[in-house]
Amino acid sequence: MNEITWRSPSNIAIVKYWGKHGEQLPANPSISLTLSEAYTETSIAYQEGSGHIEFFFEGVKNDAFAARVTSFVSRLEQEMPSLAGLDFRIESSNSFPHSAGIASSASAMSALALCLGSVAAQVAGSMHEATDVSRVSHFARLGSGSAARSVAGPLMLWGETPALKGTSDEFAVVVDDVDSVFETYRDSILIVSDEEKQVKSSAGHALMNGHPYAQKRFELAGQRIAAILDILREGDVHAFGKLAEQEAMDLHAMMMTSTPPFLLMRPGTVSIIEALNAYRSDTGHPVYMTLDAGPNVHMLYPNEIAAQVLEWIESDLKKYCTGGKILHDKVGHGPKFITS
Ligand code: PMV
């Protein structure tokens, strides 16, 4: 059997993707920081066969995920016919604990898309599929929308916007014109709860269909994309943080005003946000937070103030984290080809 291995990171959205249509197309453009410490490593061993797929997560056979991968592969076969009829044995593991309550679909589906692109390239005798960022991003998007933004770094934008040339709803692009301070960003993820997500992503996106505030939300996200591109260019860390917090609150507001409504923050989330507001007004440090579709708080700050921020997190915020769990991540440069 031939084997291919890729390591692909997670990402954290600053302008959020929430709402979709058609075949995994976003209702609004989104932008994210590519992470580096939270990643999925996936190996695919393959041989000529009958299209049989076996999937192992951290050494344990997972038939439910094998079924999801089977439908993903059959979607990709339309574009990479050389995948047809191959048998796959897929092994996947995460660098972060399974129960960390952080979304793993971005890293998992991008690692898988990269592996399948490389397999198709090997079988067809060309490296095209595995090296073209927009093509791999497009494949990853079909697995999970946010995965489209994990195939390169340090920042990726997914969704068509007049604010940046070359953007598309089909794939994410690297944002080039960025002040170097953003490449030094840290993301300390404060794990308030490590329970399973209350709302799975696909059900969450569906809440935006017919949502009374949906149109305004999509419009605002589009405007914020234009604003953040200027902010990134200028290196304005306070404007960046303010926009990140506004987006986090909007995402949660959308869930609170859905039918049925969801409250994803926990008391610990609110305590951390209040402590952050006080810390910022005391110190003036550019530390801001964002939230995913859950209660955990992503603390975002530039590396030059890391020593002070880490000390504060340890002394004042750790008590709100379940089992004192905090994952320290930072901006990275995207996936790594491990071996073939
Ligand atoms: O990729 P999905 O379908 O799991 O959606 C991710 C949605 C958010 O994480 C809430 C926001 C985002 O843009 O990553």
Coordinates of C-alpha atoms and ligand atoms in Angstrom, one line a residue:
M1 CA 0.0 0.0 0.0
N2 CA 1.2 3.6 -0.7
E3 CA 0.8 6.1 2.0
I4 CA 0.5 9.9 2.3
T5 CA 0.6 12.0 5.5
W6 CA -0.4 15.6 6.0
R7 CA -0.6 17.8 9.2
S8 CA -3.1 20.6 9.0
P9 CA -3.9 23.2 11.6
S10 CA -7.2 24.6 12.9
N11 CA -8.0 28.3 12.4
I12 CA -9.9 31.0 14.4
A13 CA -12.2 33.3 12.5
I14 CA -12.1 37.0 13.2
V15 CA -15.0 37.9 10.9
K16 CA -17.2 34.8 11.2
Y17 CA -18.9 32.5 8.7
W18 CA -22.4 31.8 10.0
G19 CA -25.0 30.9 7.4
K20 CA -24.6 29.0 4.1
H21 CA -26.4 28.0 0.9
G22 CA -26.0 25.6 -2.0
E23 CA -23.0 23.3 -1.9
Q24 CA -21.2 24.7 1.2
L25 CA -21.2 28.3 -0.1
P26 CA -21.0 31.0 2.5
A27 CA -23.6 33.6 3.2
N28 CA -20.9 36.2 3.8
P29 CA -17.1 36.4 3.5
S30 CA -15.0 35.5 6.5
I31 CA -11.4 35.9 7.6
S32 CA -9.3 33.9 10.0
L33 CA -5.9 33.5 11.7
T34 CA -4.3 30.1 10.8
L35 CA -3.2 28.4 14.1
S36 CA -0.2 26.1 14.5
E37 CA -0.4 24.1 17.8
A38 CA -3.9 22.7 17.3
Y39 CA -3.7 20.4 14.3
T40 CA -4.8 17.1 12.8
E41 CA -2.4 14.6 11.4
T42 CA -3.9 12.3 8.8
S43 CA -2.4 9.4 6.9
I44 CA -4.0 7.7 4.0
A45 CA -2.8 4.3 2.8
Y46 CA -4.3 3.3 -0.5
Q47 CA -4.4 0.7 -3.1
E48 CA -6.4 -0.4 -6.2
G49 CA -9.6 -1.9 -4.9
S50 CA -13.4 -1.4 -4.8
G51 CA -13.8 2.0 -3.0
H52 CA -13.7 0.5 0.5
I53 CA -12.9 3.0 3.2
E54 CA -11.8 2.3 6.8
F55 CA -11.3 5.2 9.3
F56 CA -9.4 5.1 12.6
F57 CA -9.4 8.1 15.0
E58 CA -6.6 7.9 17.5
G59 CA -6.3 4.2 16.9
V60 CA -10.0 3.4 17.3
K61 CA -12.1 2.4 14.3
N62 CA -14.8 4.9 13.6
D63 CA -17.5 3.7 11.2
A64 CA -19.6 6.9 11.5
F65 CA -16.7 9.0 10.3
A66 CA -15.9 6.4 7.6
A67 CA -19.4 7.0 6.2
R68 CA -18.8 10.8 6.2
V69 CA -15.5 10.3 4.5
T70 CA -17.1 8.0 1.9
S71 CA -19.5 10.7 0.8
F72 CA -16.8 13.3 0.8
V73 CA -14.6 11.1 -1.4
S74 CA -17.5 10.5 -3.8
R75 CA -18.0 14.3 -4.1
L76 CA -14.3 14.7 -4.8
E77 CA -14.2 11.9 -7.4
Q78 CA -16.1 14.1 -9.8
E79 CA -13.2 16.5 -9.9
M80 CA -10.4 13.9 -9.2
P81 CA -11.5 10.8 -11.1
S82 CA -8.3 9.0 -10.2
L83 CA -9.7 8.5 -6.7
A84 CA -12.4 6.2 -8.0
G85 CA -12.1 2.6 -7.1
L86 CA -9.3 3.0 -4.5
D87 CA -9.4 1.4 -1.1
F88 CA -8.4 3.7 1.7
R89 CA -7.2 3.0 5.3
I90 CA -7.2 6.4 7.0
E91 CA -5.6 7.1 10.4
S92 CA -6.1 10.5 12.0
S93 CA -5.2 12.1 15.3
N94 CA -5.4 15.5 16.9
S95 CA -2.7 17.4 18.7
F96 CA -5.3 18.7 21.1
P97 CA -7.4 16.6 23.6
H98 CA -10.6 15.3 22.1
S99 CA -12.5 16.8 25.0
A100 CA -11.1 20.3 24.7
G101 CA -14.3 21.6 23.3
I102 CA -12.6 23.1 20.3
A103 CA -13.9 22.6 16.8
S104 CA -11.8 20.1 15.0
S105 CA -13.6 20.0 11.6
A106 CA -11.3 22.7 10.1
S107 CA -8.1 20.8 10.8
A108 CA -9.7 17.3 10.2
M109 CA -11.3 18.1 6.8
S110 CA -8.3 20.2 5.5
A111 CA -5.9 17.4 6.4
L112 CA -8.1 14.9 4.6
A113 CA -8.5 17.1 1.6
L114 CA -4.7 17.6 1.3
C115 CA -4.2 13.8 1.6
L116 CA -6.8 13.0 -1.0
G117 CA -5.3 15.7 -3.3
S118 CA -1.9 14.1 -3.0
V119 CA -3.3 10.6 -3.6
A120 CA -5.0 11.8 -6.7
A121 CA -1.8 13.6 -7.8
Q122 CA 0.3 10.5 -7.2
V123 CA -2.1 8.2 -9.0
A124 CA -2.4 10.6 -12.0
G125 CA 1.3 11.3 -12.0
S126 CA 1.1 15.1 -11.4
M127 CA 1.5 17.2 -8.2
H128 CA -1.2 19.8 -9.3
E129 CA -3.9 18.8 -6.9
A130 CA -1.8 18.9 -3.8
T131 CA 0.1 22.1 -4.4
D132 CA -2.5 24.6 -5.7
V133 CA -3.9 26.5 -2.6
S134 CA -7.2 27.5 -4.2
R135 CA -7.8 24.0 -5.5
V136 CA -7.1 22.3 -2.1
S137 CA -9.1 25.0 -0.3
H138 CA -12.0 24.2 -2.6
F139 CA -11.7 20.5 -1.8
A140 CA -11.5 21.2 1.9
R141 CA -14.6 23.5 1.8
L142 CA -16.7 20.6 0.5
G143 CA -15.8 18.8 3.7
S144 CA -16.4 21.7 6.1
G145 CA -16.7 25.4 5.3
S146 CA -14.1 26.7 7.8
A147 CA -11.6 24.0 6.6
A148 CA -11.3 26.1 3.4
R149 CA -9.4 28.6 5.5
S150 CA -6.9 26.1 7.0
V151 CA -4.8 25.3 3.9
A152 CA -2.4 28.1 4.2
G153 CA -1.4 31.0 6.5
P154 CA -1.0 33.3 8.3
L155 CA -4.4 34.7 7.4
M156 CA -7.0 33.5 5.0
L157 CA -10.1 35.1 3.5
W158 CA -13.0 32.9 2.2
G159 CA -15.9 34.4 0.3
E160 CA -16.2 36.9 -2.5
T161 CA -15.8 40.5 -1.6
P162 CA -15.2 43.6 -3.7
A163 CA -12.7 44.6 -1.0
L164 CA -10.1 42.1 -2.3
K165 CA -9.3 41.0 -5.8
G166 CA -9.2 37.2 -6.5
T167 CA -11.7 36.3 -3.7
S168 CA -14.3 33.6 -4.2
D169 CA -17.1 31.8 -2.5
E170 CA -15.5 28.5 -3.8
F171 CA -12.2 28.8 -2.0
A172 CA -10.1 30.8 0.5
V173 CA -7.2 33.0 -0.5
V174 CA -4.1 34.1 1.5
V175 CA -4.3 37.7 2.7
D176 CA -0.9 39.1 1.7
D177 CA -0.9 42.8 2.7
V178 CA -0.7 42.4 6.4
D179 CA 1.5 44.2 9.0
S180 CA 4.0 41.7 10.5
V181 CA 2.6 42.2 14.0
F182 CA -0.3 39.9 13.1
E183 CA 2.1 37.1 12.3
T184 CA 3.2 37.2 15.9
Y185 CA -0.3 36.8 17.3
R186 CA -1.0 34.4 20.1
D187 CA -4.3 32.7 20.8
S188 CA -4.7 31.3 24.4
I189 CA -7.9 29.2 24.4
L190 CA -9.5 29.2 27.8
I191 CA -11.5 26.0 28.1
V192 CA -14.6 27.0 30.1
S193 CA -16.3 23.8 29.2
D194 CA -15.1 20.7 27.4
E195 CA -18.6 19.2 26.8
E196 CA -19.8 18.3 23.3
K197 CA -21.0 21.3 21.3
Q198 CA -24.7 22.2 22.1
V199 CA -25.3 23.1 18.4
K200 CA -23.5 21.2 15.7
S201 CA -22.2 23.5 12.9
S202 CA -24.6 22.4 10.2
A203 CA -27.6 22.8 12.4
G204 CA -26.2 26.2 13.5
H205 CA -25.8 27.5 9.9
A206 CA -29.4 26.4 9.2
L207 CA -30.6 28.6 12.1
M208 CA -29.7 31.6 9.8
N209 CA -32.3 30.5 7.2
G210 CA -35.3 32.8 7.8
H211 CA -33.6 34.4 10.8
P212 CA -35.1 37.9 11.3
Y213 CA -31.6 39.5 11.5
A214 CA -29.9 37.5 8.9
Q215 CA -29.7 40.1 6.1
K216 CA -28.3 42.8 8.4
R217 CA -25.8 40.3 9.8
F218 CA -24.5 39.3 6.3
E219 CA -24.3 42.9 5.3
L220 CA -22.4 43.9 8.4
A221 CA -19.9 41.0 8.0
G222 CA -19.2 42.2 4.4
Q223 CA -18.5 45.7 5.7
R224 CA -16.3 44.4 8.4
I225 CA -14.2 42.4 5.9
A226 CA -13.5 45.7 4.1
A227 CA -12.7 47.4 7.4
I228 CA -10.4 44.6 8.6
L229 CA -8.3 44.5 5.4
D230 CA -7.4 48.2 6.1
I231 CA -6.7 47.4 9.8
L232 CA -4.5 44.5 8.9
R233 CA -2.5 46.6 6.5
E234 CA -2.1 49.5 9.0
G235 CA -1.2 47.2 11.9
D236 CA -3.8 48.7 14.2
V237 CA -4.0 46.1 17.0
H238 CA -6.8 47.9 19.0
A239 CA -9.0 48.3 15.9
F240 CA -8.4 44.6 15.1
G241 CA -9.3 43.5 18.6
K242 CA -12.5 45.7 18.8
L243 CA -13.7 44.2 15.5
A244 CA -12.9 40.7 16.7
E245 CA -15.0 41.2 19.9
Q246 CA -17.9 42.8 17.9
E247 CA -18.0 39.8 15.6
A248 CA -17.9 37.3 18.6
M249 CA -20.8 39.1 20.2
D250 CA -22.8 39.2 16.9
L251 CA -22.3 35.5 16.3
H252 CA -23.6 34.7 19.8
A253 CA -26.4 37.3 19.4
M254 CA -27.5 35.5 16.2
M255 CA -27.7 32.2 18.2
M256 CA -29.6 33.9 21.1
T257 CA -32.2 35.3 18.7
S258 CA -32.6 32.0 16.6
T259 CA -35.7 29.8 16.7
P260 CA -35.1 28.0 19.0
P261 CA -32.7 30.3 20.8
F262 CA -29.3 29.0 22.1
L263 CA -27.3 30.5 24.9
L264 CA -23.8 29.1 24.4
M265 CA -21.9 31.3 26.9
R266 CA -21.4 29.9 30.4
P267 CA -21.0 31.9 33.6
G268 CA -17.2 31.4 33.3
T269 CA -17.3 32.9 29.8
V270 CA -19.0 36.1 31.1
S271 CA -16.6 36.3 34.1
I272 CA -13.6 36.1 31.7
I273 CA -15.0 38.8 29.4
E274 CA -15.6 41.1 32.4
A275 CA -12.1 40.4 33.7
L276 CA -10.7 41.2 30.3
N277 CA -12.5 44.5 30.0
A278 CA -11.1 45.5 33.4
Y279 CA -7.6 44.3 32.5
R280 CA -7.6 46.3 29.3
S281 CA -8.8 49.5 31.0
D282 CA -6.1 49.1 33.7
T283 CA -3.2 48.3 31.4
G284 CA -4.1 49.6 27.9
H285 CA -2.7 46.3 26.5
P286 CA -4.1 45.2 23.2
V287 CA -5.6 41.9 24.5
Y288 CA -9.1 41.1 23.0
M289 CA -11.1 38.0 22.8
T290 CA -13.2 36.1 20.3
L291 CA -15.6 33.2 20.7
D292 CA -16.4 30.3 18.4
A293 CA -19.9 28.6 18.5
G294 CA -19.3 27.6 22.1
P295 CA -18.4 28.9 25.6
N296 CA -14.6 28.9 25.4
V297 CA -12.7 32.2 25.1
H298 CA -9.9 32.8 22.6
M299 CA -7.6 35.4 24.0
L300 CA -5.8 37.2 21.2
Y301 CA -2.7 39.3 21.7
P302 CA 0.6 40.1 20.0
N303 CA 3.7 38.2 21.1
E304 CA 5.5 41.3 22.5
I305 CA 3.1 41.4 25.5
A306 CA 2.9 37.6 26.0
A307 CA 4.9 37.5 29.3
Q308 CA 2.5 39.9 31.1
V309 CA -0.7 38.4 29.5
L310 CA 0.3 34.8 30.4
E311 CA 1.0 35.8 34.0
W312 CA -2.4 37.5 34.2
I313 CA -4.2 34.5 32.7
E314 CA -2.5 32.1 35.2
S315 CA -3.3 34.3 38.2
D316 CA -6.8 35.7 37.3
L317 CA -8.4 33.5 34.7
K318 CA -7.3 29.9 35.2
K319 CA -10.0 29.5 37.9
Y320 CA -12.7 29.8 35.3
C321 CA -11.3 27.0 33.2
T322 CA -12.5 23.4 33.6
G323 CA -9.7 21.5 35.2
G324 CA -7.6 24.7 34.7
K325 CA -7.4 23.8 31.0
I326 CA -5.8 26.4 28.7
L327 CA -4.4 25.7 25.2
H328 CA -1.7 28.1 24.1
D329 CA -1.7 28.5 20.4
K330 CA -0.2 31.0 17.9
V331 CA -0.5 32.0 14.3
G332 CA 1.1 29.6 11.9
H333 CA 1.9 29.1 8.2
G334 CA -0.5 26.3 7.3
P335 CA -0.2 22.6 6.6
K336 CA 2.9 20.5 6.5
F337 CA 3.5 17.6 4.1
I338 CA 4.9 14.9 6.4
T339 CA 5.6 11.9 4.2
S340 CA 4.7 9.8 1.2
Ligands
PMV1 O1 -16.9 25.0 9.1 P1 -18.2 24.9 10.0 O2 -19.3 24.4 9.2 O3 -17.9 24.0 11.2 O4 -18.6 26.3 10.5 C1 -17.7 27.1 11.4 C2 -18.4 28.2 11.9 C3 -17.7 29.0 13.0 O5 -16.6 28.3 13.5 C4 -18.7 29.4 14.1 C5 -17.2 30.4 12.4 C6 -16.0 30.3 11.5 O6 -16.0 31.1 10.5 O7 -15.1 29.5 11.6

